[in-house]
Coordinates of C-alpha atoms and ligand atoms in Angstrom, one line a residue:
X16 CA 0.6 25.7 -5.0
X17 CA 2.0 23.2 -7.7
X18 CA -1.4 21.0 -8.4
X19 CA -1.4 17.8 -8.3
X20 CA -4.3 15.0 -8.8
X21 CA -4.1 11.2 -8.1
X22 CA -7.0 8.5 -8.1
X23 CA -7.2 9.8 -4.4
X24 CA -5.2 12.7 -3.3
X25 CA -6.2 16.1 -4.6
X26 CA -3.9 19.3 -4.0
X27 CA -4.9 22.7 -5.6
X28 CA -5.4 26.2 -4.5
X29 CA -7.8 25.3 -2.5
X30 CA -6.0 22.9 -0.6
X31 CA -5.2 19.2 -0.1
X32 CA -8.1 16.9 0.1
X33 CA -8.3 12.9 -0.2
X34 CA -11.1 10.3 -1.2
X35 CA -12.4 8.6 1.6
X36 CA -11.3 5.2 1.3
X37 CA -13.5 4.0 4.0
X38 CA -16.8 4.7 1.9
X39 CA -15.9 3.0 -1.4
X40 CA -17.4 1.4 -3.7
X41 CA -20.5 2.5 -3.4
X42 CA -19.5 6.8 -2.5
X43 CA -17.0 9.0 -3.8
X44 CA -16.6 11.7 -1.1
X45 CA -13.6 14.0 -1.1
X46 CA -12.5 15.4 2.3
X47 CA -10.2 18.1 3.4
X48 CA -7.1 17.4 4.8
X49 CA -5.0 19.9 5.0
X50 CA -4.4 20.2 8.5
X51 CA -1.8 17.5 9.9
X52 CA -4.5 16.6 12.9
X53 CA -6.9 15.8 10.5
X54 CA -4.3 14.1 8.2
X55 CA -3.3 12.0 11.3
X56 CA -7.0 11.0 11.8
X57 CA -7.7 10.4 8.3
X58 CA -4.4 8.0 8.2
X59 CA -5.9 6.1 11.5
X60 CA -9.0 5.2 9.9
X61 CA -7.9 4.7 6.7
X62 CA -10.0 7.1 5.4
X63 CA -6.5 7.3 3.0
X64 CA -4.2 4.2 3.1
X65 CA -1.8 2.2 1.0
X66 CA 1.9 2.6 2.2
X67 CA 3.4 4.6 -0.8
X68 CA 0.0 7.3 -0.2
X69 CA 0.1 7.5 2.8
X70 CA 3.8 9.0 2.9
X71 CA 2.7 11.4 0.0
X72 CA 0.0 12.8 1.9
X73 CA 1.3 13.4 5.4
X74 CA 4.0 14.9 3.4
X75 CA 1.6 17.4 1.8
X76 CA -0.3 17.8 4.4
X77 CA 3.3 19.0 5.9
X78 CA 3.6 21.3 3.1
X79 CA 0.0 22.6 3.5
X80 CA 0.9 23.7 7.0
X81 CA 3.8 25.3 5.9
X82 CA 1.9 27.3 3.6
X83 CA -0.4 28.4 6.9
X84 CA 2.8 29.8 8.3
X85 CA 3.1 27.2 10.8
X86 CA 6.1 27.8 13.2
X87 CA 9.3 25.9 12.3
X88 CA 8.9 24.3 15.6
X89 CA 5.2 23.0 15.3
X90 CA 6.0 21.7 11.8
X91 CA 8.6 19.4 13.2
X92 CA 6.0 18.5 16.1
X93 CA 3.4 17.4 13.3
X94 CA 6.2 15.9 11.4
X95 CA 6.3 13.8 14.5
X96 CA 2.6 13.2 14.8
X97 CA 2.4 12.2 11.2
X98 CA 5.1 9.6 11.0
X99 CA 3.4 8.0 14.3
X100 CA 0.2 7.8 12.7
X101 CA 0.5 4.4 11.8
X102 CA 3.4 1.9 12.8
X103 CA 4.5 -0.4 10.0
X104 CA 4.6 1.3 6.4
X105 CA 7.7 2.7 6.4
X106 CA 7.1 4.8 3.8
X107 CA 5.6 7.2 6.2
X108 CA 8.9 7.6 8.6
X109 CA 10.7 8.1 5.1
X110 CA 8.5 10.9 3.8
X111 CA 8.5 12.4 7.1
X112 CA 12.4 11.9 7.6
X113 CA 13.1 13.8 4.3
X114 CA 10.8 16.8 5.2
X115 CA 12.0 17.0 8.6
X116 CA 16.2 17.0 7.2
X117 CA 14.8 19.9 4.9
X118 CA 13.3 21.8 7.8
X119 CA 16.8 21.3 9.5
X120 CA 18.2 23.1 7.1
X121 CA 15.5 26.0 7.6
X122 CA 13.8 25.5 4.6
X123 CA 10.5 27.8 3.9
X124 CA 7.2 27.0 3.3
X125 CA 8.1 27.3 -0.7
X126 CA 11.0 24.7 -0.2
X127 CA 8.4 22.3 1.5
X128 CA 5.6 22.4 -0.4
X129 CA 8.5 21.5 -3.5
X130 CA 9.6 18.5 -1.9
X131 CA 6.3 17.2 -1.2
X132 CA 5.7 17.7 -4.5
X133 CA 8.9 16.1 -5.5
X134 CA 7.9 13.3 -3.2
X135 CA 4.2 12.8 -4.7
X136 CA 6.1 13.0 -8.6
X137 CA 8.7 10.2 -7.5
X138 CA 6.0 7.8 -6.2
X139 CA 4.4 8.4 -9.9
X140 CA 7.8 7.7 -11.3
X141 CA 8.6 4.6 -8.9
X142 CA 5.2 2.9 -10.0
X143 CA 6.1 3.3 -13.6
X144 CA 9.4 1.7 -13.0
X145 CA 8.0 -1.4 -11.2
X146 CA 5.0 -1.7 -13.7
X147 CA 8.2 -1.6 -16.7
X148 CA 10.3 -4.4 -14.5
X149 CA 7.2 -6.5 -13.9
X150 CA 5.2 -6.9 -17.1
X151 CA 8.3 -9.0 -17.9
X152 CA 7.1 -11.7 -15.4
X153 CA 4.5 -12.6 -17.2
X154 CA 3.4 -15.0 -20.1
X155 CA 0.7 -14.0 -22.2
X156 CA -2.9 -14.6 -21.0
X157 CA -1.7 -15.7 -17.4
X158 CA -4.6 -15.6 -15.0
X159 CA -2.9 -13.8 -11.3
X160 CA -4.4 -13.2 -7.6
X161 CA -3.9 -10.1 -5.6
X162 CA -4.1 -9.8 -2.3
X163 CA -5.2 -6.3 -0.6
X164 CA -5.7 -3.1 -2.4
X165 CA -1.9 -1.5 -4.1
X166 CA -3.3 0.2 -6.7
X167 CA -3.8 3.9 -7.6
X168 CA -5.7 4.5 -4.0
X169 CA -2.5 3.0 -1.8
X170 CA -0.1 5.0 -4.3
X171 CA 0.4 8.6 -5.8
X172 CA 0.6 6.6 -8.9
X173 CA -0.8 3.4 -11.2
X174 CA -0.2 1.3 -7.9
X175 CA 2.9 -1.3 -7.1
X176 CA 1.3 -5.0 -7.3
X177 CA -1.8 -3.8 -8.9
X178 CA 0.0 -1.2 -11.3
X179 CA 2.3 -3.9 -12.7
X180 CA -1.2 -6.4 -13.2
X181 CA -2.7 -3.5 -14.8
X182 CA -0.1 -3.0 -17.5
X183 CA 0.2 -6.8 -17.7
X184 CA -3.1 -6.5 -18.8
X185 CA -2.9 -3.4 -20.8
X186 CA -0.2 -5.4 -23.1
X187 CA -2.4 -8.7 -23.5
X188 CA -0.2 -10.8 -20.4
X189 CA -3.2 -10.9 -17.6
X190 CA -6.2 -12.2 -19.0
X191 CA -8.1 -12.4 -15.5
X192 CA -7.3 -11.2 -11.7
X193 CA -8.6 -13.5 -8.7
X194 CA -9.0 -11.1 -6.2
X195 CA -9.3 -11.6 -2.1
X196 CA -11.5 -9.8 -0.1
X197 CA -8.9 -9.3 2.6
X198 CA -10.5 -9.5 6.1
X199 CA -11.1 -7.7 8.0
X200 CA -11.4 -4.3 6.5
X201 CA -12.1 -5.5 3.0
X202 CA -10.0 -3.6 0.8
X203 CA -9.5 -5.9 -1.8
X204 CA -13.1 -6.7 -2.0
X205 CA -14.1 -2.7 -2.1
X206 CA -10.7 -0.9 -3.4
X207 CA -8.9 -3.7 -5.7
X208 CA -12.5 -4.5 -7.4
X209 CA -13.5 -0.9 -8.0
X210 CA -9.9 -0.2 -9.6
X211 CA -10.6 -2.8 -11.6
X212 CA -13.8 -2.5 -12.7
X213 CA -13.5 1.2 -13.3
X214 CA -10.5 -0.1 -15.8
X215 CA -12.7 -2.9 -17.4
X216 CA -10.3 -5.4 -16.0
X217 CA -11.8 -8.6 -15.8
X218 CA -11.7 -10.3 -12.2
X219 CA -14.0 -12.2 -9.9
X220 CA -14.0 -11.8 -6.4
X221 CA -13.3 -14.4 -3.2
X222 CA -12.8 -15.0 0.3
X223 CA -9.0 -15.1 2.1
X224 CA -10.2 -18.5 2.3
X225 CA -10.7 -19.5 -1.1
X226 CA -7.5 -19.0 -2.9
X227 CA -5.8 -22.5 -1.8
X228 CA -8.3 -24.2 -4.1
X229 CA -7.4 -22.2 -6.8
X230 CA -3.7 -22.6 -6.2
X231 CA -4.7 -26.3 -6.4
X232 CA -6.5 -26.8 -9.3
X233 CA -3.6 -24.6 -11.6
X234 CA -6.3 -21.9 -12.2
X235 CA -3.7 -19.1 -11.3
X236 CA -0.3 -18.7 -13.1
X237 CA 0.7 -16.1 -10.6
X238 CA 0.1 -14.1 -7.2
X239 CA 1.4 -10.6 -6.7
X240 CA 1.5 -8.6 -3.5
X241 CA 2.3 -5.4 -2.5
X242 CA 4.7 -4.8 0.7
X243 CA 4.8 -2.0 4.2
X244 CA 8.1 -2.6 4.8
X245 CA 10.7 -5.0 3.2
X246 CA 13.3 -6.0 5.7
X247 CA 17.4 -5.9 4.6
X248 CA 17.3 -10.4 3.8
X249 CA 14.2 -9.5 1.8
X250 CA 11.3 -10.9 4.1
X251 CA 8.6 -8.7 4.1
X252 CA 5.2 -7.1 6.1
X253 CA 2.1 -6.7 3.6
X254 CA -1.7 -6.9 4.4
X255 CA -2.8 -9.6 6.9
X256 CA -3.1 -12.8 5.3
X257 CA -0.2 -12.1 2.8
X258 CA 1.6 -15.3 4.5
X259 CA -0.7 -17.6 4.6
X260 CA -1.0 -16.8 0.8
X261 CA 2.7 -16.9 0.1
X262 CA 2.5 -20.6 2.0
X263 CA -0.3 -22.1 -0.1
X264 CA 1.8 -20.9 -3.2
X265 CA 5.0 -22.3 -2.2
X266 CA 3.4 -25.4 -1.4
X267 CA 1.3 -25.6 -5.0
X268 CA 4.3 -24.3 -7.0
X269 CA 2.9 -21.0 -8.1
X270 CA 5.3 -17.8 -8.5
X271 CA 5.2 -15.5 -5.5
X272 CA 6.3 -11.8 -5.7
X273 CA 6.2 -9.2 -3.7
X274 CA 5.9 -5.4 -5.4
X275 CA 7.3 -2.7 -3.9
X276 CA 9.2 1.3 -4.1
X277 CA 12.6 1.7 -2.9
X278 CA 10.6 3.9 -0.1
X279 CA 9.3 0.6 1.2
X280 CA 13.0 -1.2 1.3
X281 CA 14.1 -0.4 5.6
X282 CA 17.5 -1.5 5.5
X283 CA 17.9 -0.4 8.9
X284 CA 15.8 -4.1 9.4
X285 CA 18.0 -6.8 9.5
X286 CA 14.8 -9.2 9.3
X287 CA 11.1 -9.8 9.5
X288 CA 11.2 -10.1 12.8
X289 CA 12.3 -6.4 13.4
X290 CA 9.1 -5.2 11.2
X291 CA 6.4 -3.3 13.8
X292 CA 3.2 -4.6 13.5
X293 CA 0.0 -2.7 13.7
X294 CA -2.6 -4.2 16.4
X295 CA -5.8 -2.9 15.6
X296 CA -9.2 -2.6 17.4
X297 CA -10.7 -5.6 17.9
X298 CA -14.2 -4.7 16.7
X299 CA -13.0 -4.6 13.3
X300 CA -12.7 -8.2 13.3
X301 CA -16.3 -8.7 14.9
X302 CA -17.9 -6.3 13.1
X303 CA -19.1 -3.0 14.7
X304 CA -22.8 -1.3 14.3
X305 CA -25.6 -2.6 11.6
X306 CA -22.3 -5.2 10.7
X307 CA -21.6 -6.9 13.4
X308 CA -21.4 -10.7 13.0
X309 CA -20.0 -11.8 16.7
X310 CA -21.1 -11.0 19.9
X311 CA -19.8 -7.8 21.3
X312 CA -18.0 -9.9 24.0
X313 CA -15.9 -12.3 21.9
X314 CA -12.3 -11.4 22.2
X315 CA -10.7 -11.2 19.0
X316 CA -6.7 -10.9 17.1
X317 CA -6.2 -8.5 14.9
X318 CA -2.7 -7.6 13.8
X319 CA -3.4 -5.8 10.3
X320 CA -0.2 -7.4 8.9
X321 CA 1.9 -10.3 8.8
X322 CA 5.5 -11.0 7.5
X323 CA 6.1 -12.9 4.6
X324 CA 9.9 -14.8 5.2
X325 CA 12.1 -14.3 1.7
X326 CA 12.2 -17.9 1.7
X327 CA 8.9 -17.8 0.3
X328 CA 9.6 -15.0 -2.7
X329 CA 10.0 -16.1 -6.1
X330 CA 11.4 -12.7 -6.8
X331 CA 10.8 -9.2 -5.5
X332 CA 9.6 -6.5 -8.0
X333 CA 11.4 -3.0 -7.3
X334 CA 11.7 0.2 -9.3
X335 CA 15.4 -0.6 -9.7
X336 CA 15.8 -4.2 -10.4
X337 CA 13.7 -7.7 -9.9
X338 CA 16.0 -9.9 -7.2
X339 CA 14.8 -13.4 -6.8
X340 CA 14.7 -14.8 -3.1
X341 CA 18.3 -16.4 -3.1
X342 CA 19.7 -12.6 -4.3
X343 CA 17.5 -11.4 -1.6
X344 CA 18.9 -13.5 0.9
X345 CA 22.5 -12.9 -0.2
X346 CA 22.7 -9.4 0.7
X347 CA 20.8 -8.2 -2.7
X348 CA 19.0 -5.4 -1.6
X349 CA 22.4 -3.6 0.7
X350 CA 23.5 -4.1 -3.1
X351 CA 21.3 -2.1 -5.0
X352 CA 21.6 0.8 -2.2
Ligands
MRU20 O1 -4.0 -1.2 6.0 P1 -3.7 -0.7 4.5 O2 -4.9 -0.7 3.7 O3 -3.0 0.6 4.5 O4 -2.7 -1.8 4.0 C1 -2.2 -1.7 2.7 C2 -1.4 -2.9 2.3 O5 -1.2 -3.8 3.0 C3 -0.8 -2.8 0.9 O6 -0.7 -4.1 0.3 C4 0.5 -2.1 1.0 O7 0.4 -0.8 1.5 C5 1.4 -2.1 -0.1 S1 0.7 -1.7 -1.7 C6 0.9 -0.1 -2.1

């Protein structure tokens, strides 16, 4: 076993284990996840989320099995499990593609657990590459908003809309990060505000509902996102409520950009409108146990992502180049292939 250690993926001798997502800020417990069942379950709860992480670890968790002396033919049945885990991050079908084209090949347990290595090492590499591309963006002491948590616990590395405010902070550009609580599971208000805090980041904490205001009154220079899947004319799924944010900046004039891997780039999608969309339980959105808010009753909508039309992106951050939304729209990203 090759180890390797990210803010929430651990993989050493004695096997693979992730943070559980779902109990931040306030617990840090690590849980094994080895197994592809429990991978799949962990992945459905978000017990480990983020599009670029969740690709890493089902491929691990692949290579883990592997190591078990799984069959050929039940890897390539948890392959299968795995990359139907969740339905929009295509990062998942692309980690899972590339393990299952190895195992074609008849590939060992030694050749797997390399690529998912490989795979965990190139996620590092592709969040250095967008962080080096997007510090440029900024202007020094610029104040941004962030949407969702895509930092170093949706990533194997420093994160793709969060890892480039980071460094923008790290070289004196972002003085201050907005950041949205992101209903209805929270993660910016539990994940973004921890990874920032932990970093000594300053930021300050609001509703979904608060950010037109601050669009309005010119008290953010800036709003980065990160992306599931970016379709081939550039629009874009991210995090529920990523439209309605990309709307209120168009309409206020504020610089809109979308963060995300080449594993995130589906050519294969013509447009938005091909992007799957997660439906999740309803409950989330009311509230469940101690935390429910509605009546138990009250129907509720809960798609856990929207798309985000390339109309609406000042420019796209990538690991290879920045396109703005025109390039996008003019075939930009069938370019860069
Ligand atoms: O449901 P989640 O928490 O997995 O959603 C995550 C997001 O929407 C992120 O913004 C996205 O994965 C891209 S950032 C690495």
């Amino acid at each position: 076993v090759i180890p390797l250690e990210s803010l929430a993926l651990r993989w050493r001798d004695r096997g693979l284990e992730i943070l559980d997502q779902t109990l931040l800020p306030d617990r840090e417990v690590w849980l094994e996840a080895g197994d592809p069942r429990l991978m799949v379950q962990h992945i459905r709860r978000l017990a480990v989320r983020g599009a670029p992480l969740i690709g890493v670890a089902a491929a691990l968790a692949l290579a883990w099995y592997g190591e078990m002396g799984a069959s050929a033919a039940s890897l390539v049945e948890a392959a299968g499990e795995l990359r139907r885990a969740r339905p929009t991050a295509v990062n998942l079908m692309w980690a899972m593609d590339r393990m299952t084209a190895l195992l074609e090949t008849g590939a060992g347990s030694a050749e797997l657990s390399l690529e998912a290595a490989a795979i965990f090492r190139e996620d590092v590499a592709l969040c250095d590459a967008m962080a080096r591309h997007g510090v440029r963006l900024f202007a020094p002491g610029e104040t941004v908003l962030t949407h969702c948590n895509s930092g170093g616990l949706a990533t194997a590395g420093i994160g793709t809309a969060l890892g480039v405010i980071i460094r923008g902070f790290q070289a004196g550009r972002v003085r201050h990060v907005f950041v949205d609580e992101t209903r209805p599971l929270l993660q910016g208000a539990r994940l973004t505000a921890w990874e920032l805090a932990r970093l000594g980041i300053p930021h300050t904490l609001i509703t979904d509902s608060m950010a037109a205001i601050l669009l309005r009154d010119g008290r953010v220079q800036r709003v980065l996102v990160g992306a599931d899947r970016v379709a081939r004319n550039g629009d874009f799924a991210n995090k529920v409520g990523t439209y309605g944010l990309a709307v209120q900046a168009r309409y206020h004039g504020v610089p809109f950009h979308p963060v995300a891997p080449w594993s995130t780039v589906d050519l294969a999608c013509p447009d938005g409108q091909a992007i799957p969309i997660e439906q999740r339980d309803e409950a989330e959105v009311r509230g469940q146990g101690d935390h429910r808010w509605a009546a138990a009753a009250t129907p509720a909508f809960n798609p856990s992502f929207d798309v985000t039309p390339s109309e609406l992106v000042t420019s796209l951050v990538l690991d290879r180049a920045v396109l703005t939304g025109a390039e996008l729209r003019a075939g930009g990203l069938e370019q860069l292939a």
